[in-house]
Short mmCIF file of C-alpha atoms in Angstrom, two decimals:
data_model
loop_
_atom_site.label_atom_id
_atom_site.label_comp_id
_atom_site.label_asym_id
_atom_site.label_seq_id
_atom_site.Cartn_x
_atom_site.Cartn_y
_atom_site.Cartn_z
CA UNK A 1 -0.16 53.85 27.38
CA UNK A 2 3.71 54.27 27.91
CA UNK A 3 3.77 55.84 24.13
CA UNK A 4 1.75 58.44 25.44
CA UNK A 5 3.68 59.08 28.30
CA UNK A 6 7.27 59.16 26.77
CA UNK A 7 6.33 61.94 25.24
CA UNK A 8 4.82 64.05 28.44
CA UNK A 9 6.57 66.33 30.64
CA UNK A 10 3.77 67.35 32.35
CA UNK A 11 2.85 63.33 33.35
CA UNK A 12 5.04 63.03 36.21
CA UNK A 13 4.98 66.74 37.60
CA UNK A 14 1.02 66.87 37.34
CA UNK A 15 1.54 63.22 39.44
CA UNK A 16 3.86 64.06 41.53
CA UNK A 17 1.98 67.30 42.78
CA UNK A 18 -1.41 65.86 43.01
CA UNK A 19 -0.18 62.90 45.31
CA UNK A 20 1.60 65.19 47.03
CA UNK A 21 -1.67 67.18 47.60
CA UNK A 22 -3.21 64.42 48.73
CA UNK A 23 -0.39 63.57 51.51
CA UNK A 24 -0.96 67.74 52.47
CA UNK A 25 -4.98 66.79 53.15
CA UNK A 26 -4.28 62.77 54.60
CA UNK A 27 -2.01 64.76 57.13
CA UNK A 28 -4.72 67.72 58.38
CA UNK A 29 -6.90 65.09 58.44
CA UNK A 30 -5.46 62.31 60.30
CA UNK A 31 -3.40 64.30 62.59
CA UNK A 32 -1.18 61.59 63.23
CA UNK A 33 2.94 61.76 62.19
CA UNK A 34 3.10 58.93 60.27
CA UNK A 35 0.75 60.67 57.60
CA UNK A 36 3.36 62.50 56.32
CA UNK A 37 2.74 64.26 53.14
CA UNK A 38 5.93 63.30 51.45
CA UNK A 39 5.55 59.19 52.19
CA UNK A 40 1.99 59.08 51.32
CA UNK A 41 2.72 60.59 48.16
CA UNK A 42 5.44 58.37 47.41
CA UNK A 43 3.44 55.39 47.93
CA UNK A 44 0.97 57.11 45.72
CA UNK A 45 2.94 57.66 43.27
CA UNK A 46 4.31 54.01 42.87
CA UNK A 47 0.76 52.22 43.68
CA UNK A 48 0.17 54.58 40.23
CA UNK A 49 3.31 53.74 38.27
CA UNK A 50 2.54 50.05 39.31
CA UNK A 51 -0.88 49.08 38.62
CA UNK A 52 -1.04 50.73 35.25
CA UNK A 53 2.63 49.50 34.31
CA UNK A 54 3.74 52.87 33.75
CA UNK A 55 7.94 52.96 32.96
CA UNK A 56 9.77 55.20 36.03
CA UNK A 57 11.55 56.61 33.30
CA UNK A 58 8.28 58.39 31.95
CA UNK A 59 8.03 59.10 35.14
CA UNK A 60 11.00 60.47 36.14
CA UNK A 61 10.70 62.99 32.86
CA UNK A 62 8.20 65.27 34.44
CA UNK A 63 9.43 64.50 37.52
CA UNK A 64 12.99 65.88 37.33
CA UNK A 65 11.72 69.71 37.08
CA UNK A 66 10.45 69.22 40.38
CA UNK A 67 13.77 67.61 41.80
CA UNK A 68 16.10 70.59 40.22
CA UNK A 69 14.35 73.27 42.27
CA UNK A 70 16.56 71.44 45.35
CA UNK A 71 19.43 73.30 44.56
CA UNK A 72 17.96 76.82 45.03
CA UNK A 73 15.79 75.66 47.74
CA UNK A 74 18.99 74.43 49.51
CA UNK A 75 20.48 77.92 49.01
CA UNK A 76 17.71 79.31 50.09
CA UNK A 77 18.04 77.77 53.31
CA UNK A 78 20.91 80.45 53.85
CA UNK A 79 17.63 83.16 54.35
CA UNK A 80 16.76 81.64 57.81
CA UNK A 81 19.98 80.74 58.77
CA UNK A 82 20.94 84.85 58.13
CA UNK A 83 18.36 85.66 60.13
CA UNK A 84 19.20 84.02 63.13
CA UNK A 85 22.91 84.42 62.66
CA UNK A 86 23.18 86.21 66.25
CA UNK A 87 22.56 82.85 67.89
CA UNK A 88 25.58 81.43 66.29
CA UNK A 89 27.79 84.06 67.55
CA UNK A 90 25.69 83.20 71.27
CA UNK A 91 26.53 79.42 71.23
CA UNK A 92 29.32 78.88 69.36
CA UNK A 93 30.67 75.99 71.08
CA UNK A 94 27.41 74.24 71.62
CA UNK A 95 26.82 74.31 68.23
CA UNK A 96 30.17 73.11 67.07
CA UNK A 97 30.32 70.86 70.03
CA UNK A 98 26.58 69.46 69.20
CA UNK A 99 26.87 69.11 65.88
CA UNK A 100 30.26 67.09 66.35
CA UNK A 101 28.74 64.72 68.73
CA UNK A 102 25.88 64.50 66.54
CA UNK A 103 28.05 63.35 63.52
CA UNK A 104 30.37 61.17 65.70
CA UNK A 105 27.51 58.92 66.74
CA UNK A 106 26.18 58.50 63.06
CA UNK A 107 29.87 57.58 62.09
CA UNK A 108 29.87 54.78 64.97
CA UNK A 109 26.86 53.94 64.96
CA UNK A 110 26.47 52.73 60.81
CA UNK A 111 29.65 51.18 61.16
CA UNK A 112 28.57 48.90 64.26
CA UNK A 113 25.26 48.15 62.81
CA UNK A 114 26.75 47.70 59.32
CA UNK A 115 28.91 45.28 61.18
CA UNK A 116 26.08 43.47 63.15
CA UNK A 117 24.56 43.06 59.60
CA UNK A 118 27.25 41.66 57.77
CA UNK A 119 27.68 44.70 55.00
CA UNK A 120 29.97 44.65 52.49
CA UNK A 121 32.34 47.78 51.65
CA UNK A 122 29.97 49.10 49.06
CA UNK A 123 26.69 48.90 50.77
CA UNK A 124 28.69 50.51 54.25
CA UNK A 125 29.64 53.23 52.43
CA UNK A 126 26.51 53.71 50.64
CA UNK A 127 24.67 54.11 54.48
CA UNK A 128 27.41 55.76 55.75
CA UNK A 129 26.37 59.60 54.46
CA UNK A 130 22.72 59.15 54.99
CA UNK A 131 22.52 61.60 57.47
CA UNK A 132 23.14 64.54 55.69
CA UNK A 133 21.56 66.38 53.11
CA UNK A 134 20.91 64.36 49.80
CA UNK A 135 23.24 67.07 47.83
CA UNK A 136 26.53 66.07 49.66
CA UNK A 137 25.53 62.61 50.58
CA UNK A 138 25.08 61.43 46.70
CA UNK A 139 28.26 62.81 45.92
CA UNK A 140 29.82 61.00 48.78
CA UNK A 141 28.28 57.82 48.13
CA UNK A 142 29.26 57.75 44.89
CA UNK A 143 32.80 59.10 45.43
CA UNK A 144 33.65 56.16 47.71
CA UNK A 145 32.15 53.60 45.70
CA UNK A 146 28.92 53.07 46.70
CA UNK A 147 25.30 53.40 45.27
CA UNK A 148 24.53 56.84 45.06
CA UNK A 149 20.98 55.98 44.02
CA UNK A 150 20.21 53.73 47.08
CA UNK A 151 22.01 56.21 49.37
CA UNK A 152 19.18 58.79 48.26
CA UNK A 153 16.78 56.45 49.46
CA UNK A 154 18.55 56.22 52.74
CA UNK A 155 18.33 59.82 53.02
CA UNK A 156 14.69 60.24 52.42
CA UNK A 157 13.97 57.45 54.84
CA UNK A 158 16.30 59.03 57.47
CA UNK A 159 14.80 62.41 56.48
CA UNK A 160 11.31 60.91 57.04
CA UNK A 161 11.91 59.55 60.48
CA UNK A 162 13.33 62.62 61.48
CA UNK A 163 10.34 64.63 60.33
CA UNK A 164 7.97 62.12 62.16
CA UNK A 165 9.95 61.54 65.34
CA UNK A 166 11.20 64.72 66.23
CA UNK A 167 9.35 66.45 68.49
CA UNK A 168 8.61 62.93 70.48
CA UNK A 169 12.46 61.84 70.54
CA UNK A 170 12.72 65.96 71.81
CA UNK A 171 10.32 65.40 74.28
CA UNK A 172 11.76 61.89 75.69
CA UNK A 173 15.08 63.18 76.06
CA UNK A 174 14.21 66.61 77.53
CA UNK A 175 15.62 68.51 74.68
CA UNK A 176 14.28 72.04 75.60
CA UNK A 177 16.20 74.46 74.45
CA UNK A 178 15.22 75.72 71.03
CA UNK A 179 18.60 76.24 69.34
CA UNK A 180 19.58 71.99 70.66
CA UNK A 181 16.04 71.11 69.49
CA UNK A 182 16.86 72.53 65.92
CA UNK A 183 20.67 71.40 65.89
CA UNK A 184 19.40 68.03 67.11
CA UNK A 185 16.68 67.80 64.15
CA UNK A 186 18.85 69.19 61.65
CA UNK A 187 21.89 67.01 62.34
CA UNK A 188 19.97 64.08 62.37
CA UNK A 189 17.42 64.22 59.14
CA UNK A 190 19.18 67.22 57.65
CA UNK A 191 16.60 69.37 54.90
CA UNK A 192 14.06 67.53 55.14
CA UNK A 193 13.85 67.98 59.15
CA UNK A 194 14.61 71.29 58.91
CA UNK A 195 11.12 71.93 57.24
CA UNK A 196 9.79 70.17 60.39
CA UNK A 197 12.07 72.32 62.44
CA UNK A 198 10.31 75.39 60.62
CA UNK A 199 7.31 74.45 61.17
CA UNK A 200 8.14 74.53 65.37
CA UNK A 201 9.95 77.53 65.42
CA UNK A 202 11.89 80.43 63.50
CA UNK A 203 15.00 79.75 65.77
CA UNK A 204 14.58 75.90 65.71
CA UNK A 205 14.55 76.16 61.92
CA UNK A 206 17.38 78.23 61.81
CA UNK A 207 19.70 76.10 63.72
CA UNK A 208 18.19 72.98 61.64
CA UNK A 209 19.65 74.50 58.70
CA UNK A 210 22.56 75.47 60.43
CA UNK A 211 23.58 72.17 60.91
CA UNK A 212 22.95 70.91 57.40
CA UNK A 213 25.79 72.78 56.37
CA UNK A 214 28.42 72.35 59.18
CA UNK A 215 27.40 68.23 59.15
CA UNK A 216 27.65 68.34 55.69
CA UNK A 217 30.94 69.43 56.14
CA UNK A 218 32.02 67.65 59.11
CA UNK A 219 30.45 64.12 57.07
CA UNK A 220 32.52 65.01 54.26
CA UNK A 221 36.09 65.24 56.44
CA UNK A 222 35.02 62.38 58.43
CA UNK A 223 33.14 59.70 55.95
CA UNK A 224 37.42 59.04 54.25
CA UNK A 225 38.15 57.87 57.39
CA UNK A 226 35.38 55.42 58.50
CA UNK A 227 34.95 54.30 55.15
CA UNK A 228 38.30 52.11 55.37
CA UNK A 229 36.79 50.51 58.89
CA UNK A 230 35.09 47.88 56.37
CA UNK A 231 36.87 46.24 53.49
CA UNK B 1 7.77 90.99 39.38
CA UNK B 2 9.19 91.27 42.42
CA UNK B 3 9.35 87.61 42.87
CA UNK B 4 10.60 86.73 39.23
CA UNK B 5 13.57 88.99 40.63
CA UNK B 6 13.92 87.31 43.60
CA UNK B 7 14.19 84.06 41.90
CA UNK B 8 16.60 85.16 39.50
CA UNK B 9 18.84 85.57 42.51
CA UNK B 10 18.42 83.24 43.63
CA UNK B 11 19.11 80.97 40.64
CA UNK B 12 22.03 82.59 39.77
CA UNK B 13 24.04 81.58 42.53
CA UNK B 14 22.68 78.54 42.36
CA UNK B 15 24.42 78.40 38.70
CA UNK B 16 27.89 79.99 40.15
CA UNK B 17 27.46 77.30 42.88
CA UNK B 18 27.43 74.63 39.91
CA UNK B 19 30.25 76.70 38.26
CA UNK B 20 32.29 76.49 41.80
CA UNK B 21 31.50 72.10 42.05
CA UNK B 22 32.94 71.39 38.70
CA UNK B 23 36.12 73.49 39.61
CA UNK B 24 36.64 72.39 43.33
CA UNK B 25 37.42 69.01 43.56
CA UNK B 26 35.82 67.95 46.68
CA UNK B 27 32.63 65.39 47.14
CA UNK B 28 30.41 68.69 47.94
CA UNK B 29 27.33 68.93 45.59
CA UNK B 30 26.78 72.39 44.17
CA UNK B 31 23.83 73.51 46.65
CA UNK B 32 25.74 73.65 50.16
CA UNK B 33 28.42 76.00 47.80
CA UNK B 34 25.18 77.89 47.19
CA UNK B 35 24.01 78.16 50.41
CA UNK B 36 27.40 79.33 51.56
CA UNK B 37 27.74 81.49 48.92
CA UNK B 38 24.08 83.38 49.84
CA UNK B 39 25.07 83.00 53.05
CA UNK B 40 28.01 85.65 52.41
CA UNK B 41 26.15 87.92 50.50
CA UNK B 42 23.29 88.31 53.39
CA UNK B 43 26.53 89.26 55.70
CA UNK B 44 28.03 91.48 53.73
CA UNK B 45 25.01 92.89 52.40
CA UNK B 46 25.93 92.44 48.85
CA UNK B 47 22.57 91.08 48.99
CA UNK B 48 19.92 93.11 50.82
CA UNK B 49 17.81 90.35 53.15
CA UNK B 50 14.17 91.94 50.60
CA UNK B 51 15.60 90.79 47.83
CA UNK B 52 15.42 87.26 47.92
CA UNK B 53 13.51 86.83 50.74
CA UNK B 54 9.89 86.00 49.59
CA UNK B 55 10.95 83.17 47.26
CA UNK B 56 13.86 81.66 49.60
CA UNK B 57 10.67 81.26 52.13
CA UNK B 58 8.57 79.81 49.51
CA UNK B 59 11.10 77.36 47.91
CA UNK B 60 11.81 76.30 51.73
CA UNK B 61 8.20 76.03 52.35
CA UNK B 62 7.85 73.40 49.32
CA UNK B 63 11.12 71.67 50.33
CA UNK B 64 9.39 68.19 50.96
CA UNK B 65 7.74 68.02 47.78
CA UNK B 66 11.07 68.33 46.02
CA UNK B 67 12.14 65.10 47.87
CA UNK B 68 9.28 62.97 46.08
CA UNK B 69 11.24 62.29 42.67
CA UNK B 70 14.17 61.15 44.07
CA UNK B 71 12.11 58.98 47.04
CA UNK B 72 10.07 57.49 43.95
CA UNK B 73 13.51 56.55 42.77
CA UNK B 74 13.06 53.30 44.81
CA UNK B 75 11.17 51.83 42.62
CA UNK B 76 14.33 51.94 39.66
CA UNK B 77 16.34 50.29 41.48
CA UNK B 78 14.38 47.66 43.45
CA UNK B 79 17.49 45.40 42.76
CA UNK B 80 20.12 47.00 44.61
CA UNK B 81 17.76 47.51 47.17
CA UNK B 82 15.92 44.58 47.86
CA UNK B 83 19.46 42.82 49.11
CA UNK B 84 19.68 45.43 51.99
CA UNK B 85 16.39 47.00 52.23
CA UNK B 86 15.81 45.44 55.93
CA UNK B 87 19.21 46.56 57.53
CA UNK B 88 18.52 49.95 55.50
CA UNK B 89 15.86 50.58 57.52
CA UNK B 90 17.29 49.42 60.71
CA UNK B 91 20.04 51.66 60.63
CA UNK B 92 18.30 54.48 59.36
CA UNK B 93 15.44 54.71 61.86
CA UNK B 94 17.66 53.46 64.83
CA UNK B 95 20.32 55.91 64.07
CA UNK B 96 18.34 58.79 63.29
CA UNK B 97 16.25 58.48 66.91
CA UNK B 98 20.07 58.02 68.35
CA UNK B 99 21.87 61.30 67.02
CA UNK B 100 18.78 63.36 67.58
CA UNK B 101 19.02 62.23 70.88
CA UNK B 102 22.59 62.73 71.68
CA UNK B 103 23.04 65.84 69.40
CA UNK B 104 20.24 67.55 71.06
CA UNK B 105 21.65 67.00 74.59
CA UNK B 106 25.25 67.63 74.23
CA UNK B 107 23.97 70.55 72.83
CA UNK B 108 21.75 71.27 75.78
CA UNK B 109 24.37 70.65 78.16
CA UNK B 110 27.38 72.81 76.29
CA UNK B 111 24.70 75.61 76.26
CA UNK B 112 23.87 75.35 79.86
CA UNK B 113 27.71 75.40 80.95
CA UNK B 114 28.40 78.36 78.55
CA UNK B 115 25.43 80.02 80.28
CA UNK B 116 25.81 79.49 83.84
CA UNK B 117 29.94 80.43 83.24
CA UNK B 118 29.27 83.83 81.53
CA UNK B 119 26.21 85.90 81.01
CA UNK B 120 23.80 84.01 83.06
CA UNK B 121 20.51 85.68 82.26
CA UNK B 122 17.92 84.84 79.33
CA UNK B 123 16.83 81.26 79.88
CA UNK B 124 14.26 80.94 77.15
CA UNK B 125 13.63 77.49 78.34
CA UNK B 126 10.74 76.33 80.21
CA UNK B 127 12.75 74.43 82.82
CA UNK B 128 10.02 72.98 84.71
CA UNK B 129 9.71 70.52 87.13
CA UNK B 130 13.01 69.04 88.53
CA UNK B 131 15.56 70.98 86.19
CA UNK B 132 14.63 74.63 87.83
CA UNK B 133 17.25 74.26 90.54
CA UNK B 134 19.71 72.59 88.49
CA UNK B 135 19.77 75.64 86.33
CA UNK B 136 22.46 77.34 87.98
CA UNK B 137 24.45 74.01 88.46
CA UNK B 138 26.63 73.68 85.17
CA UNK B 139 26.09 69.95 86.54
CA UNK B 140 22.80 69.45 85.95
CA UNK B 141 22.92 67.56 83.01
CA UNK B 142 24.71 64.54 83.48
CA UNK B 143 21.37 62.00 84.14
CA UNK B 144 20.50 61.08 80.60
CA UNK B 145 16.91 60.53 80.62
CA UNK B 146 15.25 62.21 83.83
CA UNK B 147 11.85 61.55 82.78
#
């Protein structure tokens, strides 16, 4: 079976799109959060790579021309964000302020939980970027001397949680406003929130992917600093 | 063709975004140069908004489908993971919830204050209930979870 399969491209890309397929129909027909298209297809995907003892690395072949298009779909992100670029000049300081506060509190709040768990300097730093968007995080990660692989994973469960929790965690704390809702969403579970954020609103996307960039940044000035809180 | 066009673009600065990571020497991956990068020539028009804008929308649209590969990437490295998979989700969820939360309302609040201080007019919030009063208060948003 894995001969076969070393030698297909299309193995993992026709996989990868059909689970994810299946995640798009779980979630219009379960209309509950926690279907989310992109866990259900990962847990696809791996109930498939496991029970038929299929290598990740045949896998991960087809796979890969999927994950490349995240570069231009990241710069694509600037469409949205040019659209609504009048809101920026509107709220300046609640955006800068927001987004701050927003990164602040991830800072703390790994470092006290990494802390309460006991981490080690490599597995601290490895958490410590998983806010942000997996193209700056990885090279963060790995930079500082963590696992760049595991903080990926951290990401896309962050990301995950965002998408599913948003608009209840908006709702509990009264976050109204449309431009807090998508700074909030976007600070938190970076590009993959912001596709949630889209999916509410033109403006709440726009500030979601707002704030992937300016955390981004604001991660990478601040993530020296924490990172020598645990030795 | 019009789209082939449009995703020329739009790969091409995602190739002088690559170009611009292996010269800078900063932990930024190539896509946020990108973004910044499209960002600029929106503004300045270098890039007219029609141009790119039918595949930027689509390539967003498909967004979490490009996050399956490196999700599945779990399973590659069960190792590593397995020794801090349970506070790796602990932190992750718990954090997540907590700087939605506080990003969200300092937000709120700095947007309020900026409001009620200057040009006081366009709330395009539905303040109901309680908060409708407290509108004009800069105040108003000190109570952390009124409902």
């Amino acid at each position: 079976m894995n001969e076969i399969l070393t030698q297909s491209v299309f193995f993992g890309m026709f996989l990868t799109l059909a689970c994810f397929e299946i995640g798009l129909w779980v979630k219009k027909k379960a209309k509950i959060a926690i279907a989310n298209p992109l866990l259900v297809a990962v847990i696809l995907i791996v109930a498939v790579l496991t029970l038929f003892h299929i290598d990740y690395e045949n896998y991960k072949k087809g796979a890969d021309y999927i994950q490349y298009f995240l570069t231009p779909a990241t710069v694509s992100l600037a469409v949205p964000l040019y659209r609504q670029l009048s809101y920026l000049k509107k709220y300046p300081l609640a955006i800068i302020g927001g987004i701050a506060a927003g990164v602040l509190t991830a800072m703390g709040s790994i470092f006290l939980l990494s802390m309460a768990f006991g981490l080690n300097h490599e597995q601290y730093v490895t958490l410590l970027p998983k806010s942000i968007t997996t193209a700056i995080g990885m090279g963060i990660s790995d930079k500082m001397g963590g696992m760049a692989a595991i903080t990926v994973i951290a990401i896309s469960v962050t990301g995950i949680t965002g998408t599913i929790l948003a608009e209840a965690v908006c709702k509990l704390f009264g976050i109204r406003e449309p431009v807090a809702k998508g700074l909030a969403i976007g600070t938190s579970a970076h590009a993959l929130g912001t596709s949630k954020a889209m999916e509410i609103g033109e403006v709440e996307g726009a500030m979601s992917s707002l704030s992937i960039v300016v955390a981004g940044i604001m991660t990478v000035m601040s993530v020296p600093l924490f990172a020598t809180l645990i030795q | 063709m019009k789209f082939l066009r449009q995703i020329a673009i739009i790969m091409g600065i995602s190739f002088l975004a690559e170009l611009l990571e292996a010269l800078i020497p900063l932990p930024i991956a190539a896509s946020m140069y990108g973004l910044v990068l499209m960002l600029l020539g929106l503004v300045t028009k270098l890039i007219p908004l029609e141009k790119v804008e039918g595949a930027a929308d689509f390539l967003i649209e498909i967004m979490p489908l490009l996050f399956v590969p490196p999700t599945v990437s779990v399973i590659a490295n069960l190792e590593a993971l397995k020794s801090i998979l349970v506070p790796l989700l602990v932190i992750c969820i718990s954090t997540t919830i907590l700087i939605m939360a506080v990003t969200g309302r300092t937000a709120q609040s700095l947007m309020r204050i900026g409001r009620s201080g200057g040009e006081k007019q366009e709330s395009r919030t539905v303040d109901c209930g309680k908060n409708k009063m407290k509108n004009k208060l800069a105040t108003g948003e000190e109570e952390k979870t009124d409902e």
